[in-house]
Amino acid sequence: MNPTLAAAGMALTVLITIGLAAYSSRLARTTGDFYVASRSVPAWWNASAISGEYLSAASFLGVAGLIMAGGADAVWFPVGYAVGYVLLLALVAAPLRRSGAYTLPDFCEARLRSSKVRLIASALVVLIGWLYVLPQLQGAGLALQILLDTPTWVGGLLVSITVLVVIVGGGMRSVTLVQGFQYWLKVVAIMVPVLFLLAAWRADASPSALTEAPPTFDDRTTVRIENPITVTVSDPISVDAEGTVDDVVVDGPLTWQPGEHTVAAGSTLVFPEGATVPHLSGVPQLTGVAWGQPLQSGQEHTLYRTFALMFALFLGTMGLPHVLVRFYTNPDGRAARRTALVVIGLVGLFYLAPSVYGMLGRLYAPELLLTGRTDAVVLLLPQATVGGAAGQWLTALVAAGAAAAFLATATGLTVTVAGVLSQDLVGKRVRNPIVSFRIAAAVAVLVPLFLGLVAESLPLARAVSLAFAVAAATFSPLLLLGIWWPRLTDAGAAAGLLLGGTMATVAIAVSTLFPDLSGWPGALLSQPAAWAMPTALFTMVIVSKRTAHRITPGVDRIMIRLHTPEAVGVQRTWTARGLR
Amino acid sequence: MSKPEQRPKRVVITGPRRDVRRRPSRPVTDEIDDQTRVGQVYLRSLIRAQLLLGLSTVALVVVPLIAMPLLFGFVPRIRELQVGPMPLWWVLLGILVYPAILGVGWWYVRQADRNESQFTDLVEGR
């Protein structure tokens, strides 16, 4: 691989990002500019920005990796990421825009008139934001390590610095321009290689991925092991190894018997042509046929996991703070609906690609199933399949797209987290709102950067689905009830947010710290949204009914504002006393 | 023209009634603003229509998707179906699902706009 071209691709993305930010920051003048770009963004461009912000490292790298490893069951990741916008469109978009609030905590305060609920919502925004940024930084680390051979922390650090430069430069106006550009860059970067990959595959006589046997090495294959791994071998296999295998220093041929084998970092393994690929322990070794069909992975409670994942992704999207904040940049409720509709189209277009990478990855880069780094399949496949100079240029293109992916999402999340931090924490101490926003942005970047250094890394798309689970268990019931049910009280909302947030967070923490949990506890804890969201919803309803005397004063006026079209000449301002 | 009914019908002609003063009609927007019963009825009907539409849209997308793993998981014959070289599962969930949700979304936006225009016409008295 030629690292110079790939580095150039990424560097170009970073430079254009900073350049666009600098250009548009000259337009950003007032505090309003910083937060919502003065609501003057056209619907299709706003939709591009939302999609650009949404398609993160998890979508660009992670989805293809999960499909490569998990097959038919993993299609729920891209489908869920896209379908979430249907729920957002049909139940949330227009009323949320009409509420006129800047952020989710603003919505809580406006709808429930409670500064306590606002504070809980702020804390949740920060929590979800950080949970979501973390895999972006890890994705950056992975991409740079694979393409340029740098230590894993370098990528995260570079992304953090770029994000800070962009945000401190111009606030959301520059972010809107930058992210609209980044959506189109990502689509081109993932779609153009697909055409070349499919052409190369056809030139190779279109081998089927749906084989009767697990993946094999087509040629004699050399695999360098970057991180220590444990692999599971099903049939005896001969390996030429150099390094430390099963805690013994080796240099030469050896035979692996069925069972588990450990390989230390820095070792090199050479597999003969036609050998079955040993899989990383924990990655199911699937035949091509089982890979292509749903519910065949042999994992426990696959059906529950499938439905719970659907639940988290469908409902979590509407509760993602960095997505919602974008709807305030629409001029009115109708425009918000149009924006959401365009997003469904743009995001869906993008998600046509990852399955192709996943399928071809099993044919042309099966060693990733051994190293467990299937997240790298998008980056490695152009070189492995197309090869030559074309392969190098395509690698540079996907590298540029990957850089856009983690930059866009990390920027959007940091703006949102910084907005909340500066309004609710820093803003009380620092008078100048722009200074306080910049201080908050620095805090919002540094914390996940530090966490990334100590945290264990999960597959990217899986890590992101945890953020979706927390969003589904907290903001999703809050928005649904807050918009459609006038009798939601501040006490009910607070109880549901706290319970749902705590349950989802604890479940995620336990299942991350103890990844070997099996049976129902393992399934329930690793996919908490399916039970935490209904619990939070019912808690909100029951506590609200018990505290009916606390129904928000003037709630009818709030409902008028949320649901009447802007064309109707009704009083749209709301005050604590309800009227005029 | 029929012959037996040549005679014109009798009609009553009167001047405008002057004994009752017409009440100036009150715009519905004021009813809503003052949160009267009438205003609430109008608003509730709009909210109910939009909620019903939203939930129908969600059901239209989510119910078939929930049915997929059940169908494919428990009916092996469906699992074997292919479209050309591609298994049906991948055709449906790798490709067709995206234009499908875009279509449903487009339908929703049209209907939601229509509900709102009707409401606007109603309360503005057009």
XYZ file of C-alpha atoms in Angstrom:
706
model
C 0.000 0.000 0.000
C 1.144 3.534 -0.750
C 0.653 5.564 2.440
C 1.446 8.899 0.796
C -1.669 8.956 -1.368
C -3.933 7.869 1.487
C -2.403 10.496 3.765
C -2.893 13.085 1.041
C -6.568 12.112 0.736
C -7.145 12.548 4.452
C -5.115 15.735 4.655
C -7.109 17.217 1.786
C -10.380 16.515 3.627
C -9.002 18.185 6.741
C -7.737 21.205 4.809
C -10.989 21.708 2.901
C -12.868 21.371 6.184
C -10.790 24.047 7.859
C -10.857 26.219 4.720
C -14.651 26.134 4.423
C -14.950 26.850 8.133
C -12.620 29.833 7.878
C -14.468 31.147 4.818
C -17.887 30.958 6.406
C -16.789 32.075 9.844
C -16.496 35.561 8.384
C -20.271 35.409 8.051
C -20.864 34.344 11.634
C -21.341 37.406 13.783
C -23.959 37.002 16.481
C -24.528 34.389 19.148
C -27.497 33.146 17.149
C -25.169 32.473 14.194
C -23.091 30.255 16.374
C -25.941 28.075 17.476
C -28.358 27.758 14.609
C -26.974 29.521 11.596
C -29.810 32.043 11.839
C -32.285 29.571 10.372
C -31.488 30.577 6.812
C -30.339 27.224 5.443
C -32.300 25.759 2.473
C -33.976 22.371 3.076
C -31.853 20.236 0.746
C -28.613 21.722 2.017
C -29.762 21.332 5.595
C -30.601 17.711 4.777
C -27.123 17.222 3.322
C -25.663 18.651 6.513
C -27.808 16.392 8.703
C -26.817 13.353 6.661
C -23.194 14.457 6.643
C -23.263 14.764 10.386
C -25.134 11.499 10.855
C -23.008 9.225 8.656
C -20.248 8.629 11.134
C -17.261 6.331 11.259
C -19.769 3.689 12.361
C -21.633 4.026 9.064
C -18.642 4.550 6.800
C -16.395 1.858 8.273
C -18.350 -0.061 10.905
C -21.459 -1.171 9.030
C -19.506 -2.889 6.252
C -17.361 -4.557 8.915
C -20.338 -5.865 10.858
C -21.976 -7.153 7.673
C -18.749 -8.882 6.713
C -18.577 -10.628 10.104
C -22.265 -11.094 10.897
C -23.969 -11.297 7.502
C -27.730 -11.135 7.087
C -28.445 -10.212 10.734
C -26.185 -7.161 10.478
C -28.278 -5.497 7.754
C -30.412 -4.185 10.614
C -27.696 -1.679 11.422
C -27.982 0.310 8.166
C -31.732 -0.327 7.898
C -32.249 0.825 11.481
C -30.083 3.928 11.032
C -32.258 4.904 8.040
C -35.702 3.903 9.375
C -35.077 6.000 12.487
C -35.658 9.026 10.272
C -39.125 7.789 9.291
C -40.140 7.863 12.959
C -38.421 11.199 13.401
C -40.253 12.592 10.365
C -43.682 11.213 11.244
C -43.766 11.938 14.978
C -41.255 14.616 15.874
C -39.857 16.828 13.111
C -42.467 19.554 12.564
C -43.707 19.979 16.163
C -40.158 20.065 17.433
C -39.249 22.805 14.985
C -42.393 24.730 15.895
C -41.500 24.563 19.565
C -38.861 27.143 18.658
C -36.337 25.776 21.117
C -32.633 25.597 20.271
C -31.685 22.340 21.946
C -33.299 19.347 23.665
C -32.878 20.894 27.125
C -34.546 24.050 25.750
C -37.438 21.893 24.588
C -37.775 20.327 28.042
C -37.822 23.716 29.693
C -40.309 25.170 27.213
C -42.668 22.196 27.314
C -42.489 21.421 31.025
C -41.336 24.742 32.471
C -38.981 22.969 34.778
C -35.347 23.869 35.202
C -34.755 20.534 36.928
C -35.897 18.500 33.915
C -33.759 20.797 31.819
C -30.722 19.935 33.876
C -31.370 16.187 33.579
C -31.765 16.570 29.827
C -28.509 18.526 29.632
C -26.645 15.791 31.459
C -28.108 13.181 29.089
C -27.128 15.200 26.021
C -23.553 15.291 27.279
C -23.597 11.560 28.083
C -25.011 10.534 24.694
C -22.686 12.950 22.914
C -19.600 11.511 24.553
C -20.727 7.909 24.062
C -21.079 8.729 20.372
C -17.840 10.702 19.937
C -15.718 7.963 21.479
C -16.078 5.483 18.595
C -15.404 8.316 16.124
C -12.030 8.926 17.717
C -11.313 5.203 17.814
C -12.325 4.922 14.167
C -9.871 7.689 13.332
C -7.165 5.884 15.270
C -7.895 2.642 13.424
C -7.908 4.282 10.000
C -4.629 6.068 10.546
C -3.020 2.973 11.993
C -4.047 0.869 9.017
C -3.208 3.384 6.319
C -0.205 5.162 7.808
C 0.999 2.778 10.522
C 0.729 5.387 13.299
C -0.028 4.517 16.957
C -3.790 4.305 17.617
C -3.998 7.509 19.713
C -2.735 9.722 16.868
C -5.972 9.626 14.857
C -8.144 10.650 17.801
C -5.822 13.518 18.659
C -5.769 14.866 15.085
C -9.573 14.698 14.845
C -9.957 16.523 18.154
C -7.652 19.327 17.071
C -9.422 19.755 13.722
C -12.826 19.792 15.392
C -11.717 22.499 17.801
C -10.299 24.651 15.004
C -13.526 24.366 13.011
C -15.857 25.090 15.916
C -13.889 27.853 17.547
C -13.579 29.376 14.089
C -17.228 29.728 13.223
C -19.888 27.865 15.170
C -22.715 26.077 13.459
C -22.873 28.182 10.322
C -19.464 26.921 9.312
C -20.450 23.490 10.517
C -23.512 23.457 8.254
C -21.471 24.326 5.178
C -18.702 21.897 6.099
C -21.067 19.035 6.809
C -23.127 19.473 3.692
C -19.883 19.178 1.762
C -18.844 16.160 3.804
C -22.035 14.245 3.014
C -21.361 14.482 -0.705
C -17.726 13.607 -0.216
C -18.722 10.490 1.733
C -21.229 9.329 -0.880
C -18.706 9.709 -3.669
C -15.969 8.102 -1.585
C -18.026 5.000 -0.858
C -19.923 4.695 -4.162
C -17.152 5.185 -6.742
C -15.008 2.350 -5.314
C -18.110 0.111 -5.319
C -18.273 0.400 -9.110
C -14.598 -0.523 -9.456
C -14.894 -3.331 -6.904
C -17.858 -4.878 -8.684
C -16.075 -4.604 -12.023
C -12.996 -6.332 -10.600
C -15.226 -8.995 -9.051
C -16.882 -9.703 -12.407
C -13.512 -9.828 -14.122
C -12.631 -12.466 -11.522
C -15.587 -14.608 -12.777
C -17.944 -13.388 -10.017
C -17.102 -15.895 -7.267
C -20.061 -16.400 -4.915
C -19.767 -15.373 -1.273
C -22.525 -17.881 -0.451
C -20.222 -20.889 -0.239
C -20.903 -24.188 1.482
C -17.740 -23.756 3.566
C -16.368 -20.953 5.766
C -14.076 -18.413 4.041
C -10.662 -19.631 2.886
C -7.437 -17.939 1.839
C -7.375 -17.734 -1.967
C -3.613 -17.431 -2.121
C -0.740 -17.923 0.249
C -1.458 -15.077 2.689
C 0.792 -13.245 5.114
C -0.960 -11.656 8.100
C 0.747 -9.247 10.470
C -0.787 -9.269 13.939
C -0.982 -5.716 15.365
C -2.830 -6.453 18.598
C -2.702 -9.656 20.688
C -5.489 -12.027 19.572
C -7.087 -15.332 20.483
C -8.379 -17.342 17.509
C -10.564 -20.411 17.245
C -9.502 -23.171 14.861
C -12.032 -25.750 13.656
C -9.823 -28.075 11.553
C -6.089 -28.727 11.872
C -4.218 -26.090 9.890
C -0.532 -25.541 9.101
C 0.936 -22.079 9.614
C 4.318 -20.509 9.063
C 4.700 -18.345 12.138
C 7.265 -15.813 13.288
C 6.808 -14.284 16.708
C 5.021 -15.549 19.811
C 2.272 -18.155 19.362
C 0.569 -19.850 22.322
C 3.130 -18.137 24.585
C 6.028 -19.820 22.789
C 8.555 -17.972 20.635
C 8.442 -19.570 17.178
C 10.044 -19.081 13.794
C 8.950 -21.648 11.230
C 6.135 -24.036 10.308
C 3.728 -25.385 12.919
C 0.329 -27.107 12.943
C -2.645 -25.698 14.826
C -4.950 -28.328 16.298
C -8.658 -27.491 16.715
C -9.262 -25.232 19.701
C -8.101 -21.793 20.816
C -4.694 -20.327 20.031
C -3.147 -17.047 21.122
C -0.899 -14.884 18.978
C 1.104 -12.009 20.439
C 1.276 -8.545 18.885
C 4.025 -8.110 16.343
C 3.896 -11.713 15.140
C 3.583 -12.660 11.481
C 1.528 -15.633 10.273
C 1.682 -17.143 6.793
C -1.238 -19.334 5.705
C -1.107 -21.703 2.726
C -3.421 -21.374 -0.251
C -6.883 -22.815 0.379
C -6.581 -22.890 4.171
C -9.762 -22.205 6.143
C -9.510 -18.796 7.835
C -9.296 -19.193 11.626
C -11.710 -16.699 13.215
C -11.081 -14.392 16.121
C -12.742 -15.932 19.185
C -16.145 -14.319 19.521
C -16.572 -13.838 15.770
C -18.828 -16.696 14.626
C -17.274 -18.870 11.931
C -20.059 -18.934 9.349
C -20.322 -20.786 6.066
C -21.202 -18.533 3.162
C -24.715 -19.955 3.135
C -25.308 -19.277 6.834
C -23.775 -15.819 6.427
C -26.311 -14.971 3.756
C -29.339 -15.973 5.813
C -30.841 -14.359 8.909
C -30.803 -15.925 12.391
C -28.110 -18.478 11.476
C -25.207 -17.022 13.439
C -25.617 -19.519 16.294
C -25.557 -16.664 18.808
C -27.862 -17.042 21.808
C -31.270 -15.355 21.606
C -30.649 -14.004 18.123
C -34.289 -13.119 17.643
C -34.370 -11.005 20.798
C -31.114 -9.312 19.826
C -32.503 -8.567 16.372
C -35.705 -6.981 17.662
C -33.931 -5.120 20.445
C -31.464 -3.677 17.958
C -34.328 -2.572 15.701
C -35.979 -0.984 18.725
C -32.841 0.930 19.727
C -32.059 2.206 16.241
C -35.632 3.047 15.176
C -36.363 4.998 18.348
C -32.866 6.163 19.197
C -32.480 8.329 16.101
C -35.183 10.760 17.245
C -33.372 11.163 20.552
C -29.926 11.947 19.174
C -29.213 15.488 20.338
C -26.857 16.387 17.502
C -29.440 15.396 14.893
C -32.316 17.206 16.583
C -30.441 20.469 16.976
C -30.258 20.620 13.177
C -34.025 20.809 12.825
C -34.010 24.253 14.387
C -32.159 25.546 11.364
C -35.278 25.015 9.201
C -37.389 28.120 8.605
C -40.660 26.422 9.641
C -42.394 23.143 10.457
C -43.151 22.236 6.840
C -39.514 22.797 5.898
C -38.497 20.566 8.812
C -40.602 17.745 7.337
C -39.120 18.260 3.890
C -35.633 18.208 5.353
C -36.321 14.934 7.170
C -37.695 13.407 3.969
C -34.617 14.389 1.973
C -32.458 12.934 4.744
C -34.222 9.569 4.346
C -33.298 9.630 0.657
C -29.689 10.737 1.180
C -28.966 8.314 4.003
C -30.646 5.447 2.129
C -28.521 6.142 -0.945
C -25.387 5.849 1.148
C -26.444 2.586 2.818
C -26.685 0.766 -0.497
C -22.888 0.492 -0.445
C -21.772 -1.197 2.820
C -23.323 -4.603 1.973
C -21.177 -4.771 -1.165
C -18.018 -4.176 0.863
C -19.157 -6.743 3.422
C -19.731 -9.424 0.806
C -16.538 -8.777 -1.151
C -14.572 -8.563 2.081
C -15.272 -12.245 2.755
C -13.827 -13.095 -0.649
C -10.850 -10.764 -0.914
C -9.871 -9.778 2.638
C -10.792 -12.811 4.788
C -7.775 -12.290 7.056
C -9.792 -9.514 8.765
C -11.976 -12.251 10.278
C -8.776 -13.604 11.839
C -7.520 -10.281 13.187
C -11.047 -9.174 14.100
C -10.478 -5.802 12.440
C -13.395 -6.056 10.039
C -13.951 -2.310 10.619
C -11.027 -1.833 8.224
C -12.644 -3.641 5.291
C -13.712 -0.448 3.484
C -10.174 0.914 3.676
C -8.395 -2.264 2.598
C -10.702 -3.683 -0.049
C -9.814 -1.338 -2.970
C -6.163 -2.373 -2.722
C -6.972 -6.052 -2.148
C -9.514 -6.324 -4.969
C -8.675 -3.753 -7.622
C -4.985 -3.346 -6.856
C -2.413 -1.398 -8.849
C -2.452 2.357 -9.310
C -6.264 2.385 -9.480
C -6.365 0.613 -6.132
C -4.112 3.264 -4.617
C -6.223 6.145 -5.876
C -9.394 4.440 -4.649
C -7.740 3.882 -1.264
C -6.962 7.599 -1.121
C -10.630 8.295 -1.923
C -12.023 6.032 0.825
C -9.428 7.467 3.216
C -10.731 10.961 2.438
C -14.314 9.736 2.971
C -13.420 8.077 6.268
C -11.785 11.289 7.451
C -14.960 13.173 6.514
C -17.003 10.612 8.456
C -15.306 10.929 11.796
C -14.735 14.667 11.411
C -18.372 15.447 10.557
C -19.904 13.464 13.391
C -17.310 14.497 15.944
C -17.831 18.160 14.974
C -21.611 17.991 15.150
C -21.601 16.219 18.494
C -19.031 18.587 19.934
C -21.067 21.625 18.869
C -24.123 20.154 20.569
C -22.362 19.122 23.747
C -20.548 22.454 23.859
C -23.826 24.317 23.334
C -25.393 22.538 26.295
C -22.312 22.898 28.488
C -21.971 26.591 27.733
C -25.639 27.322 28.366
C -26.011 25.330 31.538
C -22.578 25.197 33.131
C -19.926 27.536 31.776
C -22.387 30.270 30.835
C -23.186 30.932 34.481
C -19.560 31.792 35.184
C -18.385 33.432 31.973
C -20.225 36.551 30.856
C -19.315 36.644 27.142
C -21.402 33.944 25.428
C -18.901 33.366 22.613
C -16.013 32.928 25.024
C -18.098 30.551 27.118
C -19.012 28.554 23.994
C -15.338 28.207 23.120
C -14.360 27.097 26.611
C -17.212 24.563 26.546
C -16.038 23.291 23.152
C -12.582 22.610 24.569
C -14.078 20.648 27.470
C -16.387 18.779 25.091
C -13.408 17.641 23.002
C -10.946 16.799 25.760
C -13.093 14.446 27.829
C -13.804 11.841 25.101
C -10.207 12.153 23.891
C -9.053 11.135 27.353
C -11.702 8.406 27.662
C -10.591 7.021 24.303
C -7.103 6.473 25.661
C -8.313 4.306 28.537
C -11.443 2.651 27.111
C -11.500 -0.766 25.492
C -12.560 -0.584 21.856
C -15.723 -2.274 20.541
C -16.685 -2.741 16.891
C -17.575 0.790 15.741
C -21.187 0.256 14.720
C -21.853 -1.697 17.919
C -20.338 1.068 20.053
C -22.529 3.649 18.363
C -25.629 1.516 18.903
C -25.051 1.957 22.654
C -25.499 5.708 22.273
C -28.704 4.957 20.338
C -29.883 2.731 23.189
C -29.475 5.521 25.760
C -31.213 7.993 23.437
C -34.064 5.528 22.862
C -34.526 4.967 26.594
C -34.600 8.662 27.486
C -35.326 11.345 24.881
C -37.500 9.205 22.669
C -40.308 8.688 25.253
C -39.876 12.285 26.394
C -40.383 13.663 22.883
C -43.251 11.319 22.018
C -45.200 12.151 25.184
C -44.138 15.789 25.315
C -45.385 16.436 21.798
C -48.543 14.326 21.736
C -49.745 14.042 25.326
C -50.616 17.320 27.075
C -50.811 15.692 30.489
C -47.114 14.862 30.747
C -45.839 16.514 33.950
C -42.363 17.633 34.924
C -42.263 14.975 37.645
C -43.227 12.236 35.172
C -40.620 13.368 32.661
C -37.891 13.583 35.281
C -38.692 10.133 36.676
C -38.725 8.528 33.217
C -35.522 10.235 32.067
C -33.646 9.275 35.217
C -34.879 5.684 35.254
C -34.429 5.085 31.531
C -31.028 6.761 31.482
C -29.798 4.859 34.524
C -31.034 1.476 33.292
C -29.549 1.876 29.825
C -26.232 3.207 31.125
C -25.834 0.516 33.785
C -26.725 -2.240 31.296
C -24.169 -0.939 28.819
C -21.493 -0.576 31.482
C -22.056 -4.123 32.786
C -22.153 -5.711 29.335
C -18.986 -3.832 28.285
C -17.083 -4.724 31.450
C -18.226 -8.362 31.350
C -18.392 -9.238 27.646
C -18.580 -12.971 28.413
C -22.044 -12.820 30.017
C -24.186 -15.412 28.265
C -27.824 -16.495 28.168
C -30.650 -14.072 28.833
C -28.616 -11.748 31.104
C -26.053 -11.298 28.345
C -28.674 -10.678 25.663
C -30.779 -8.305 27.795
C -27.838 -6.262 29.043
C -26.111 -5.903 25.690
C -29.334 -4.678 24.019
C -31.127 -2.698 26.748
C -33.340 -0.428 24.626
C -36.112 -3.002 24.166
C -36.933 -3.073 27.871
C -35.551 0.259 29.091
C -37.544 2.380 26.617
C -40.977 0.895 27.478
C -40.126 1.110 31.187
C -39.211 4.778 30.850
C -42.364 5.445 28.823
C -44.674 3.783 31.341
C -42.887 5.499 34.215
C -43.508 8.858 32.576
C -47.193 8.050 32.070
C -47.831 6.624 35.534
C -45.940 9.314 37.451
C -47.629 12.011 35.345
C -51.044 10.605 36.197
C -50.146 10.509 39.888
C -48.958 14.107 39.727
C -51.811 15.463 37.612
C -51.839 18.671 39.694
C -48.451 19.491 38.205
C -49.624 19.574 34.588
C -47.715 22.400 32.919
C -49.623 25.668 33.293
C -50.734 26.936 29.893
C -50.085 23.588 28.241
C -52.888 24.228 25.741
C -51.020 27.243 24.459
C -47.897 25.112 24.113
C -49.868 22.514 22.158
C -51.199 25.265 19.892
C -47.692 26.347 19.175
C -46.378 22.818 18.539
C -49.136 21.766 16.186
C -50.636 24.703 14.320
C -49.053 25.608 10.990
C -47.165 28.884 10.942
C -49.613 30.235 8.329
C -52.371 30.372 10.935
C -52.476 33.682 12.738
C -52.652 32.485 16.326
C -50.696 33.737 19.278
C -47.442 31.802 19.187
C -45.627 33.275 22.145
C -45.916 31.486 25.412
C -45.448 32.901 28.846
C -45.676 31.336 32.262
C -49.216 32.592 32.603
C -50.315 31.195 29.282
C -51.945 34.191 27.629
C -50.602 37.332 25.983
C -89.288 19.781 -22.283
C -92.140 17.946 -20.594
C -95.636 19.265 -21.236
C -97.715 18.735 -18.064
C -95.460 20.937 -15.910
C -95.308 24.102 -17.923
C -96.476 26.293 -15.073
C -93.556 27.983 -13.289
C -93.014 27.094 -9.676
C -94.144 29.551 -7.084
C -91.383 31.385 -5.301
C -91.370 33.666 -2.313
C -89.671 37.014 -2.703
C -88.735 38.993 0.389
C -86.471 41.857 1.284
C -83.512 41.373 3.605
C -84.537 40.773 7.187
C -83.966 43.889 9.204
C -85.278 42.852 12.593
C -82.234 40.708 13.602
C -78.776 42.269 13.781
C -76.168 39.974 12.285
C -73.526 38.983 14.782
C -70.066 39.704 13.430
C -68.467 36.280 12.932
C -65.601 35.630 15.251
C -62.439 34.259 13.688
C -61.650 30.749 14.866
C -58.085 31.830 15.515
C -59.450 33.981 18.333
C -61.336 30.984 19.682
C -58.071 29.108 19.733
C -56.214 32.011 21.246
C -58.763 32.397 24.001
C -58.698 28.653 24.547
C -62.435 28.345 24.390
C -64.185 25.027 23.970
C -64.599 25.704 20.259
C -60.917 26.472 19.840
C -59.934 23.337 21.704
C -62.151 21.195 19.514
C -60.489 22.538 16.390
C -57.005 22.078 17.749
C -57.649 18.607 19.162
C -59.019 17.430 15.843
C -55.844 18.628 14.114
C -53.588 16.947 16.672
C -55.586 13.716 16.479
C -55.438 13.678 12.687
C -51.681 14.285 12.671
C -51.011 11.686 15.365
C -53.086 9.099 13.545
C -51.257 9.862 10.317
C -47.874 9.672 12.039
C -48.661 6.361 13.723
C -50.020 4.896 10.461
C -46.825 5.915 8.707
C -44.692 4.278 11.376
C -46.816 1.114 11.276
C -46.583 0.994 7.499
C -42.803 0.821 7.745
C -42.189 -1.006 11.011
C -44.740 -3.826 10.812
C -43.329 -5.352 7.586
C -39.807 -4.998 8.971
C -40.713 -6.830 12.182
C -42.319 -9.543 10.097
C -39.090 -10.125 8.128
C -36.988 -11.962 10.726
C -40.021 -13.998 11.769
C -40.851 -15.017 8.210
C -37.280 -15.761 7.218
C -36.407 -17.326 10.549
C -39.266 -19.769 10.713
C -40.202 -20.455 7.098
C -37.144 -22.114 5.516
C -38.741 -22.051 2.061
C -38.774 -18.249 2.020
C -35.136 -18.274 3.091
C -34.195 -20.216 -0.037
C -35.892 -17.787 -2.435
C -33.595 -15.929 -4.791
C -33.892 -12.998 -7.161
C -31.352 -13.843 -9.861
C -28.127 -14.625 -7.992
C -29.163 -12.697 -4.865
C -31.052 -14.166 -1.906
C -34.435 -12.487 -1.384
C -33.389 -11.234 2.065
C -30.597 -9.103 0.596
C -32.761 -7.791 -2.225
C -35.395 -6.676 0.282
C -33.222 -5.392 3.128
C -30.087 -4.420 1.258
C -31.737 -2.497 -1.579
C -35.544 -2.207 -1.771
C -36.101 -1.056 1.799
C -34.527 2.348 1.069
C -36.733 3.441 -1.861
C -39.699 1.986 0.059
C -39.195 4.143 3.144
C -38.552 7.162 0.946
C -41.912 6.530 -0.749
C -43.748 6.176 2.555
C -42.062 9.338 3.818
C -43.118 11.241 0.725
C -46.716 10.084 1.186
C -46.615 11.149 4.830
C -45.344 14.638 3.995
C -48.127 15.119 1.450
C -50.828 13.970 3.844
C -49.468 16.024 6.754
C -49.357 19.152 4.583
C -52.914 18.455 3.477
C -54.142 18.103 7.074
C -52.538 21.418 7.895
C -53.919 23.224 4.849
C -57.409 22.005 5.690
C -56.976 23.246 9.226
C -55.668 26.597 8.003
C -58.594 27.028 5.583
C -61.036 26.108 8.310
C -59.808 28.495 10.968
C -59.040 31.365 8.628
C -62.580 30.964 7.287
C -61.531 30.527 3.669
